[in-house]
Tab-separated table of C-alpha atoms in Angstrom:
chain	number	residue	atom	x	y	z
A	793	UNK	CA	-104.731	49.747	84.793
A	794	UNK	CA	-102.254	47.163	84.113
A	795	UNK	CA	-98.507	46.944	84.792
A	796	UNK	CA	-95.741	44.780	83.162
A	797	UNK	CA	-92.343	44.133	84.468
A	798	UNK	CA	-89.494	42.203	82.233
A	799	UNK	CA	-86.755	40.684	85.599
A	800	UNK	CA	-83.613	40.733	84.353
A	801	UNK	CA	-81.552	37.443	84.476
A	802	UNK	CA	-79.935	36.832	87.800
A	803	UNK	CA	-76.334	37.440	88.583
A	804	UNK	CA	-75.586	33.194	88.599
A	805	UNK	CA	-78.240	33.048	85.323
A	806	UNK	CA	-77.214	31.475	82.563
A	807	UNK	CA	-78.866	30.850	79.072
A	808	UNK	CA	-78.737	27.444	77.511
A	809	UNK	CA	-78.793	29.180	74.174
A	810	UNK	CA	-77.040	32.507	73.817
A	811	UNK	CA	-77.391	35.036	71.131
A	812	UNK	CA	-74.058	33.859	69.549
A	813	UNK	CA	-75.151	30.438	69.606
A	814	UNK	CA	-78.658	30.937	68.218
A	815	UNK	CA	-77.095	32.954	65.162
A	816	UNK	CA	-74.853	30.514	64.345
A	817	UNK	CA	-77.976	27.956	64.651
A	818	UNK	CA	-79.372	30.053	62.189
A	819	UNK	CA	-76.472	30.200	59.938
A	820	UNK	CA	-75.858	26.285	59.978
A	821	UNK	CA	-79.586	25.575	59.361
A	822	UNK	CA	-79.644	27.997	56.300
A	823	UNK	CA	-76.241	26.821	55.017
A	824	UNK	CA	-77.779	22.992	55.300
A	825	UNK	CA	-80.661	23.731	53.552
A	826	UNK	CA	-79.142	24.995	50.766
A	827	UNK	CA	-76.394	22.642	50.703
A	828	UNK	CA	-78.759	19.581	50.835
A	829	UNK	CA	-80.970	20.940	48.308
A	830	UNK	CA	-77.853	21.583	45.796
A	831	UNK	CA	-76.766	18.159	46.291
A	832	UNK	CA	-80.666	16.539	46.180
A	833	UNK	CA	-81.390	18.333	42.752
A	834	UNK	CA	-77.797	17.335	41.726
A	835	UNK	CA	-78.378	13.777	42.336
A	836	UNK	CA	-81.762	13.662	40.211
A	837	UNK	CA	-80.197	15.128	37.434
A	838	UNK	CA	-77.404	12.398	37.479
A	839	UNK	CA	-80.220	9.704	37.739
A	840	UNK	CA	-81.621	10.584	34.494
A	841	UNK	CA	-78.028	11.324	32.728
A	842	UNK	CA	-75.755	8.833	34.111
A	843	UNK	CA	-75.815	4.955	35.169
A	844	UNK	CA	-77.473	4.615	38.571
A	845	UNK	CA	-76.024	2.183	41.166
A	846	UNK	CA	-79.319	1.063	43.338
A	847	UNK	CA	-79.752	-1.365	46.378
A	848	UNK	CA	-82.758	-3.251	45.054
A	849	UNK	CA	-85.205	-5.696	47.187
A	850	UNK	CA	-84.880	-9.059	46.327
A	851	UNK	CA	-88.109	-11.109	47.138
A	852	UNK	CA	-87.587	-14.324	46.217
A	853	UNK	CA	-85.628	-16.861	48.277
A	854	UNK	CA	-84.108	-19.155	45.889
A	855	UNK	CA	-80.974	-17.003	45.494
A	856	UNK	CA	-79.084	-18.631	48.297
A	857	UNK	CA	-75.883	-17.436	49.702
A	858	UNK	CA	-73.411	-20.306	49.366
A	859	UNK	CA	-70.097	-21.064	51.364
A	860	UNK	CA	-71.521	-20.470	55.004
A	861	UNK	CA	-69.884	-21.931	57.937
A	862	UNK	CA	-71.311	-23.888	60.980
A	863	UNK	CA	-74.142	-25.232	58.753
A	864	UNK	CA	-75.797	-22.126	58.378
A	865	UNK	CA	-77.925	-21.101	55.427
A	866	UNK	CA	-79.193	-17.965	53.711
A	867	UNK	CA	-80.749	-16.279	50.905
A	868	UNK	CA	-80.141	-12.577	49.340
A	869	UNK	CA	-82.538	-9.947	50.409
A	870	UNK	CA	-81.054	-6.909	48.456
A	871	UNK	CA	-78.715	-6.685	45.455
A	872	UNK	CA	-76.765	-4.343	44.009
A	873	UNK	CA	-77.360	-3.263	40.763
A	874	UNK	CA	-75.941	-0.669	38.487
A	875	UNK	CA	-78.414	0.547	35.766
A	876	UNK	CA	-76.810	2.045	32.650
A	877	UNK	CA	-80.355	4.105	31.765
A	878	UNK	CA	-82.844	4.405	34.390
A	879	UNK	CA	-86.441	3.301	32.867
A	880	UNK	CA	-88.543	6.789	33.060
A	881	UNK	CA	-91.362	5.438	35.017
A	882	UNK	CA	-89.235	4.201	38.257
A	883	UNK	CA	-86.936	7.000	37.442
A	884	UNK	CA	-89.648	9.694	38.346
A	885	UNK	CA	-90.769	7.714	40.969
A	886	UNK	CA	-87.224	7.756	42.710
A	887	UNK	CA	-86.800	11.496	42.008
A	888	UNK	CA	-90.466	12.529	43.891
A	889	UNK	CA	-89.294	9.898	46.674
A	890	UNK	CA	-86.165	11.957	46.767
A	891	UNK	CA	-87.669	15.285	46.740
A	892	UNK	CA	-90.363	14.491	49.242
A	893	UNK	CA	-87.336	13.111	51.558
A	894	UNK	CA	-85.220	16.752	50.977
A	895	UNK	CA	-88.446	18.266	51.939
A	896	UNK	CA	-88.932	16.552	55.591
A	897	UNK	CA	-85.151	17.679	55.575
A	898	UNK	CA	-86.220	21.012	55.216
A	899	UNK	CA	-89.273	21.026	57.467
A	900	UNK	CA	-86.460	20.439	60.204
A	901	UNK	CA	-84.127	22.770	59.203
A	902	UNK	CA	-87.023	25.302	58.882
A	903	UNK	CA	-87.517	24.375	62.517
A	904	UNK	CA	-84.109	24.943	63.947
A	905	UNK	CA	-84.115	28.248	62.486
A	906	UNK	CA	-87.152	29.287	63.491
A	907	UNK	CA	-86.482	28.605	67.214
A	908	UNK	CA	-82.956	29.849	67.049
A	909	UNK	CA	-84.223	32.783	65.853
A	910	UNK	CA	-87.266	33.109	68.737
A	911	UNK	CA	-84.561	32.127	70.968
A	912	UNK	CA	-82.086	35.010	69.711
A	913	UNK	CA	-85.035	37.331	70.532
A	914	UNK	CA	-85.966	35.789	73.949
A	915	UNK	CA	-89.704	35.324	72.795
A	916	UNK	CA	-90.217	32.084	72.301
A	917	UNK	CA	-93.909	31.509	72.602
A	918	UNK	CA	-95.083	33.843	69.927
A	919	UNK	CA	-98.907	33.435	68.226
A	920	UNK	CA	-97.083	31.768	65.059
A	921	UNK	CA	-94.466	29.660	66.718
A	922	UNK	CA	-97.312	26.688	67.534
A	923	UNK	CA	-98.368	26.898	64.190
A	924	UNK	CA	-95.130	26.409	62.238
A	925	UNK	CA	-93.910	23.999	64.868
A	926	UNK	CA	-97.278	21.886	63.653
A	927	UNK	CA	-96.824	22.859	60.271
A	928	UNK	CA	-93.381	21.336	59.817
A	929	UNK	CA	-94.028	18.222	61.948
A	930	UNK	CA	-97.554	17.271	59.739
A	931	UNK	CA	-94.705	17.987	56.816
A	932	UNK	CA	-92.128	15.705	57.969
A	933	UNK	CA	-94.183	13.193	58.820
A	934	UNK	CA	-96.420	13.026	55.025
A	935	UNK	CA	-93.054	13.861	53.000
A	936	UNK	CA	-90.894	11.064	54.987
A	937	UNK	CA	-93.626	8.624	54.780
A	938	UNK	CA	-94.972	9.404	50.918
A	939	UNK	CA	-91.261	9.619	49.963
A	940	UNK	CA	-90.184	6.296	51.850
A	941	UNK	CA	-93.357	4.610	49.788
A	942	UNK	CA	-92.653	5.910	46.502
A	943	UNK	CA	-88.712	4.933	46.432
A	944	UNK	CA	-89.756	1.480	47.537
A	945	UNK	CA	-92.326	1.024	44.876
A	946	UNK	CA	-89.783	2.314	42.339
A	947	UNK	CA	-86.862	-0.163	43.676
A	948	UNK	CA	-89.324	-2.697	43.506
A	949	UNK	CA	-90.248	-2.350	39.734
A	950	UNK	CA	-86.402	-1.878	39.052
A	951	UNK	CA	-85.700	-5.406	40.427
A	952	UNK	CA	-88.687	-6.625	38.587
A	953	UNK	CA	-87.479	-5.080	35.324
A	954	UNK	CA	-83.562	-6.410	35.683
A	955	UNK	CA	-84.933	-9.825	36.367
A	956	UNK	CA	-83.512	-10.055	39.844
A	957	UNK	CA	-86.904	-11.180	41.369
A	958	UNK	CA	-87.003	-14.411	39.136
A	959	UNK	CA	-89.154	-16.450	41.613
A	960	UNK	CA	-90.358	-19.838	41.316
A	961	UNK	CA	-94.123	-21.029	40.500
A	962	UNK	CA	-94.877	-21.597	43.845
A	963	UNK	CA	-93.702	-18.032	44.924
A	964	UNK	CA	-96.136	-15.315	45.769
A	965	UNK	CA	-95.039	-11.307	46.017
A	966	UNK	CA	-96.951	-8.402	46.464
A	967	UNK	CA	-94.568	-5.840	47.675
A	968	UNK	CA	-91.235	-5.590	49.839
A	969	UNK	CA	-90.116	-2.457	51.374
A	970	UNK	CA	-87.760	-1.212	53.842
A	971	UNK	CA	-89.527	1.810	55.965
A	972	UNK	CA	-88.265	3.730	58.392
A	973	UNK	CA	-90.865	5.018	60.914
A	974	UNK	CA	-88.696	7.695	62.420
A	975	UNK	CA	-89.859	10.745	60.137
A	976	UNK	CA	-93.409	9.798	60.698
A	977	UNK	CA	-92.906	9.586	64.869
A	978	UNK	CA	-90.335	12.507	64.730
A	979	UNK	CA	-93.405	14.345	63.058
A	980	UNK	CA	-96.326	13.136	65.371
A	981	UNK	CA	-93.887	14.381	68.292
A	982	UNK	CA	-93.629	17.968	66.787
A	983	UNK	CA	-97.262	17.778	66.274
A	984	UNK	CA	-97.561	17.257	70.129
A	985	UNK	CA	-95.130	20.082	71.051
A	986	UNK	CA	-96.985	22.308	68.771
A	987	UNK	CA	-99.735	21.414	71.566
A	988	UNK	CA	-96.887	22.434	74.306
A	989	UNK	CA	-96.400	25.894	72.299
A	990	UNK	CA	-100.089	26.443	72.332
A	991	UNK	CA	-100.481	25.874	76.320
A	992	UNK	CA	-97.599	27.632	76.845
A	993	UNK	CA	-98.713	30.903	74.752
A	994	UNK	CA	-102.098	30.842	76.868
A	995	UNK	CA	-100.154	30.981	80.007
A	996	UNK	CA	-97.741	33.540	79.395
A	997	UNK	CA	-100.968	35.818	78.176
A	998	UNK	CA	-102.385	34.754	81.334
A	999	UNK	CA	-99.572	35.766	83.381
A	1000	UNK	CA	-98.854	39.222	81.846
A	1001	UNK	CA	-99.737	42.045	84.011
A	1002	UNK	CA	-99.577	40.093	87.245
A	1003	UNK	CA	-96.491	41.106	88.431
């Protein structure tokens, strides 16, 4: 026969996250998910119905900056342009990029909600927790990376269409992008954390009934 016992916290023990804190985190993450989704959808709709201001990459080096002091020389690498009507092709790519970036944000918020929910019930190492953490990490890594690539392709195409990259004959241009590795690295870390959760679950099962 197996006996189990749950020891209550000692008199001097204080939880890092209380149940009240966990509930507040759940409410905040849910509210942030709704708010950011509404703003993202609204921004996508406005990009097809109103003039859009975009920061576009400038690949050419012959657009030089003048009036610099100390004998410095420089050229523009980005241009902020307002497009009255965004072309459908780049517009679709920008929309997909924005939507995928929002999916990555939702994955992080869903993870915060899950962890707060588990901490509220003081039952963190459940069978599904490791799977959810790993899934959120994979979604963040993939959505964040693909979203940035699509956004960069779209901005480069718009820069070509408006003539911002009027290159000289001896210049070659393939692709320019401003890539942030943060979502990719954070997603990989979450996948590793999922492995830690799985290991913690096995330890929890091994120690059940020993006390």
